Each structure stands twice: as structure tokens, then as C-alpha cells.
Amino acid sequence: MRLEGALADRDAWTADRCSLDRAVQAVGSRSALLLMREAFYGTRRFDDFARRVGITEAVTASRLRELVAAGLLERHPYREPGRRTRQEYVLTERGRDLLPVALAFMRWGDRHLSGPEGPPVRLTHHGCGAPVQVHVCCDAGHELAVDEVAAAPGGRDRPEDGDDGDGRGADTGGNGGAGGDGGGERPAR
Amino acid sequence: MRLEGALADRDAWTADRCSLDRAVQAVGSRSALLLMREAFYGTRRFDDFARRVGITEAVTASRLRELVAAGLLERHPYREPGRRTRQEYVLTERGRDLLPVALAFMRWGDRHLSGPEGPPVRLTHHGCGAPVQVHVCCDAGHELAVDEVAAAPGGRDRPEDGDDGDGRGADTGGNGGAGGDGGGERPAR
DNA sequence: TGCCTGGCTATGGATTCTCATAGCCAGAAG
DNA sequence: CTTCTGGCTATGAGAATCCATAGCCAGGCA
């Protein structure tokens, strides 16, 4: 990784606003990540989360509350005939945006931590059947190795960067427009 | 996400060998991830790690030892003139493979957690200057949304990603030059 | 009315992670 | 030899996370 501009001297700046740090603090616990995995698998109900993840109901309640507070999940009331009203937990746009994180972890584990039996779950593209990967690439389509990534000081939006710098709520839902850039948004399908 | 084959009934199987879980247990702590971030930034020495990450030397020593044991970093002795021999910590192939995880977290934080000031660090492709993204896509080049990912039972075989546990060094995602590109591996747009 | 059940909460204790502080060791300096 | 310094380790306290075990509450059911 190459440090550019004001970042060039690594001792001249601190990473106190680091997005990686913030993200890890927000959703980096094991149980939170496993709950998100289940949400990606389609789970919506409290006790399904607890049972499928294999954590206690107390932890489930606590993490689910945090994930809702952080905006990754939303509570929606539902009611089955003859049953009382319950809450289900559904992914928000922000929660869905965490997919690359979950899959990147999963793929790394597949590659480096699965024993001779191989990985337990295989991911493919439902449309074409090809294996799923998580890539680091630039908007021009090049895949990058570590030493091809350049880090420069950030700041408010620059036209180039394809996404809303804002954060909070600004859903990328359907393509927030954002950057003129002409790339980096939703794929064709 | 679509569950296929034996996975279709989510209550008929348990995720006890889950790669995501294993990966998180192995390198999911905040300090470990931040140390890896510093390693990606180019840091190699003990006290630089401690100071730049902002954790105590005790934690630094402990995590660094774990990361070496897990094969993400390697200790190499070095010696400056007039100084005694020291150890430096350098990324292994397995450690470099964690880049998508770190950057996926970072990008998510950039997008959803950075305040009005915007993200503190901007990542670009050193070669072409375009912003860096982390994509979930299939080998055919399609970028995938959550509901396009299919999960099927895994197992050994599958030459492509069946890479074993001890595997260091293998592969690196066939791309090597990557660059050739012109449309090959990139997300379809 | 009273009991039962599914969904969620509360409490206590064991682990794990982190910080703060102090200590150890191999050379360099004197 | 003694002292100093950079690199690393050890120890104990506090916080976060997790498990196990109750407990509560709304509504269905008898």
C-alpha cells in the first residue's frame, strides 16, 4: 500500500478517525457478524436467529437491539393467524452493504481455515452458476494487489469518488447518483 | 441469498464449521484487524505497530504473536548498524489475502460511519487513479446483490478454491498481472 | 379463570480483551 | 564494569462478551 500526500510520513498522522476501526467497533463482534450471516441466509425471527447462530437468547436480544440501533436491521411487526403480534428483523440497505465484509471473511476462512474436508458452504452466482469471489478493484475494472493500492487524505466528497460521503441513511438504494464518475455503481444484469 | 440442495431447509443443518465464524475467531479482534491495517500501510516494527495503532505494547506483543502463529505475519530478524538484532513483522501471502476483509470494512465505514467531514483516507488505484471498491462478483464477472448469491453444500474437490488449510503461498487468485484486463475479470457494467 | 407457550429480558459468573504499570534483556555508550 | 536505551514481557485491574439459568408478559386455549 502506498501512502501519498500528507499521509506519506506515517508518523505524521494518526488513524483516529479510521473507518476500519469505526466499522469494527460498530459491528465487529462475533455474534453480530454471525447474526448478519443469518440475516443474509434469510432468517428473520428472534428464536431462529438464536438457535441457528448458536448463541443464547440474551446475547441475541442484545446484539439484535444494537444492530437495529445501528441501522443494519429493522424491526417489523408481523402476525400469523391465531398468534400474537411479533417482530421480525429484516435487512436494511445499510445491512445489505455489509455483504462484502461477511463474504470476504467467509472466503478467507474457506481458503485458509477449512481443513481437508474443504469449505462447508459453496457460494455461486444464482444466475450463471459461477463461484463467487470478493475482489478489490478500482472503478476502471482493474483488480488490485496490496501494493497497487494508494491511500491519500480524504475529506468531503470529491466528484470522483462514487459514493455518498455522508453516511447516515443516504441509501445507495438503486444508485444514489452521487459521483459523475460513470462507474462503480450497480452492475448490469 | 438462496439456500440450495441440502441447505434449502435452514433448520436441517448447522453452521458449525462456518468459515465466517472461524475467520472471525482467528483474526476478528479489533486489535488484530488494526495491526493488519498497519501492516498493509507498510509498518513492520514492534513499537511502530503499538504507537500507530494506539494499543499498549502488551496487547501488541500478544496479538503479533497470534498473527504470526496464524501465519498472517512472519518474523524476520534485521539489524541496523550500531544496533542489536531485532525482529520485523512482514505480511505473508495469507496475510495479504486478508486485504479484501480490511478494505470491505473500511469502505463500509467510509460509507456509513463517516460524518460530514467524509472519510479520513481515500483509496485509489496507484496505476490509474480510480477509486478502489470491494466487490462481490462471480467468476463470470457479474457483480452480485444479496439475493443473487446461492449457497450450496461444499466439500473437498473443486480445484479452484479448494485450497487447503495449511496452504500458504498458493494461488493469490489467478490474476498475477491482472492488468491485461480490457474487460476480462471485471464486473460487468 | 387459570394454565400454557412463544418471544423476549434480567442476573450472575466465566472468558476474553484491553489498559496501565513495571520489569527484563541485549547491546551501545561511557 | 556500569549505565542507558530500545524492544519486548509480565502482572493485575477493568470492561466487554458470552453462557446458563431463571423470569416476565401477551395472548391462545381449556
PDB file of N, CA and C (backbone and C1' of nucleotides) in Angstrom, chain B residues 46-47 57 61 84 86, chain D residues 6-11:
ATOM      1  N   PHE B  46       7.856  -3.503  15.815  1.00  0.00           N
ATOM      2  CA  PHE B  46       7.059  -3.622  17.025  1.00  0.00           C
ATOM      3  C   PHE B  46       6.533  -2.299  17.559  1.00  0.00           C
ATOM      4  N   ASP B  47       7.409  -1.393  17.842  1.00  0.00           N
ATOM      5  CA  ASP B  47       6.910  -0.189  18.505  1.00  0.00           C
ATOM      6  C   ASP B  47       6.167   0.739  17.557  1.00  0.00           C
ATOM      7  N   GLU B  57       1.777  -1.936  24.474  1.00  0.00           N
ATOM      8  CA  GLU B  57       2.787  -2.871  23.984  1.00  0.00           C
ATOM      9  C   GLU B  57       2.449  -4.296  24.357  1.00  0.00           C
ATOM     10  N   ALA B  61       2.256  -7.135  21.593  1.00  0.00           N
ATOM     11  CA  ALA B  61       3.066  -8.350  21.624  1.00  0.00           C
ATOM     12  C   ALA B  61       2.187  -9.591  21.509  1.00  0.00           C
ATOM     13  N   ARG B  84      21.320  -3.631  17.949  1.00  0.00           N
ATOM     14  CA  ARG B  84      21.267  -5.082  18.087  1.00  0.00           C
ATOM     15  C   ARG B  84      20.254  -5.669  17.096  1.00  0.00           C
ATOM     16  N   ARG B  86      16.948  -7.159  15.768  1.00  0.00           N
ATOM     17  CA  ARG B  86      15.538  -7.059  16.121  1.00  0.00           C
ATOM     18  C   ARG B  86      14.704  -7.910  15.183  1.00  0.00           C
TER      19      ARG B  86
ATOM     20  P    DG D   6      15.700   4.981  22.944  1.00  0.00           P
ATOM     21  O5'  DG D   6      15.360   3.818  21.921  1.00  0.00           O
ATOM     22  C5'  DG D   6      16.404   3.256  21.119  1.00  0.00           C
ATOM     23  C4'  DG D   6      16.153   1.776  20.930  1.00  0.00           C
ATOM     24  C3'  DG D   6      14.723   1.453  20.486  1.00  0.00           C
ATOM     25  O3'  DG D   6      14.799   0.434  19.505  1.00  0.00           O
ATOM     26  C1'  DG D   6      15.205   0.299  22.505  1.00  0.00           C
ATOM     27  P    DG D   7      13.502  -0.046  18.713  1.00  0.00           P
ATOM     28  O5'  DG D   7      13.156  -1.416  19.444  1.00  0.00           O
ATOM     29  C5'  DG D   7      14.041  -2.526  19.250  1.00  0.00           C
ATOM     30  C4'  DG D   7      13.574  -3.684  20.089  1.00  0.00           C
ATOM     31  C3'  DG D   7      12.123  -4.126  19.822  1.00  0.00           C
ATOM     32  O3'  DG D   7      12.133  -5.523  19.660  1.00  0.00           O
ATOM     33  C1'  DG D   7      12.477  -3.835  22.131  1.00  0.00           C
ATOM     34  P    DC D   8      10.803  -6.239  19.041  1.00  0.00           P
ATOM     35  O5'  DC D   8      10.143  -6.827  20.365  1.00  0.00           O
ATOM     36  C5'  DC D   8      10.846  -7.869  21.029  1.00  0.00           C
ATOM     37  C4'  DC D   8      10.393  -8.010  22.457  1.00  0.00           C
ATOM     38  C3'  DC D   8       8.970  -8.525  22.664  1.00  0.00           C
ATOM     39  O3'  DC D   8       9.072  -9.902  23.072  1.00  0.00           O
ATOM     40  C1'  DC D   8       9.652  -6.941  24.322  1.00  0.00           C
ATOM     41  P    DT D   9       7.815 -10.724  23.501  1.00  0.00           P
ATOM     42  O5'  DT D   9       7.788 -10.615  25.099  1.00  0.00           O
ATOM     43  C5'  DT D   9       8.948 -10.937  25.842  1.00  0.00           C
ATOM     44  C4'  DT D   9       8.628 -10.959  27.331  1.00  0.00           C
ATOM     45  C3'  DT D   9       7.326 -11.684  27.694  1.00  0.00           C
ATOM     46  O3'  DT D   9       7.578 -12.435  28.876  1.00  0.00           O
ATOM     47  C1'  DT D   9       7.260  -9.478  28.520  1.00  0.00           C
ATOM     48  P    DA D  10       6.448 -13.464  29.404  1.00  0.00           P
ATOM     49  O5'  DA D  10       6.111 -12.897  30.850  1.00  0.00           O
ATOM     50  C5'  DA D  10       7.031 -12.048  31.524  1.00  0.00           C
ATOM     51  C4'  DA D  10       6.394 -11.540  32.806  1.00  0.00           C
ATOM     52  C3'  DA D  10       5.123 -12.261  33.228  1.00  0.00           C
ATOM     53  O3'  DA D  10       5.117 -12.342  34.648  1.00  0.00           O
ATOM     54  C1'  DA D  10       4.656  -9.966  32.881  1.00  0.00           C
ATOM     55  P    DT D  11       3.961 -13.134  35.421  1.00  0.00           P
ATOM     56  O5'  DT D  11       3.089 -11.943  36.027  1.00  0.00           O
ATOM     57  C5'  DT D  11       3.741 -10.901  36.756  1.00  0.00           C
ATOM     58  C4'  DT D  11       2.696  -9.919  37.256  1.00  0.00           C
ATOM     59  C3'  DT D  11       1.354 -10.547  37.624  1.00  0.00           C
ATOM     60  O3'  DT D  11       0.900  -9.977  38.847  1.00  0.00           O
ATOM     61  C1'  DT D  11       1.021  -8.796  36.099  1.00  0.00           C
TER      62       DT D  11
END
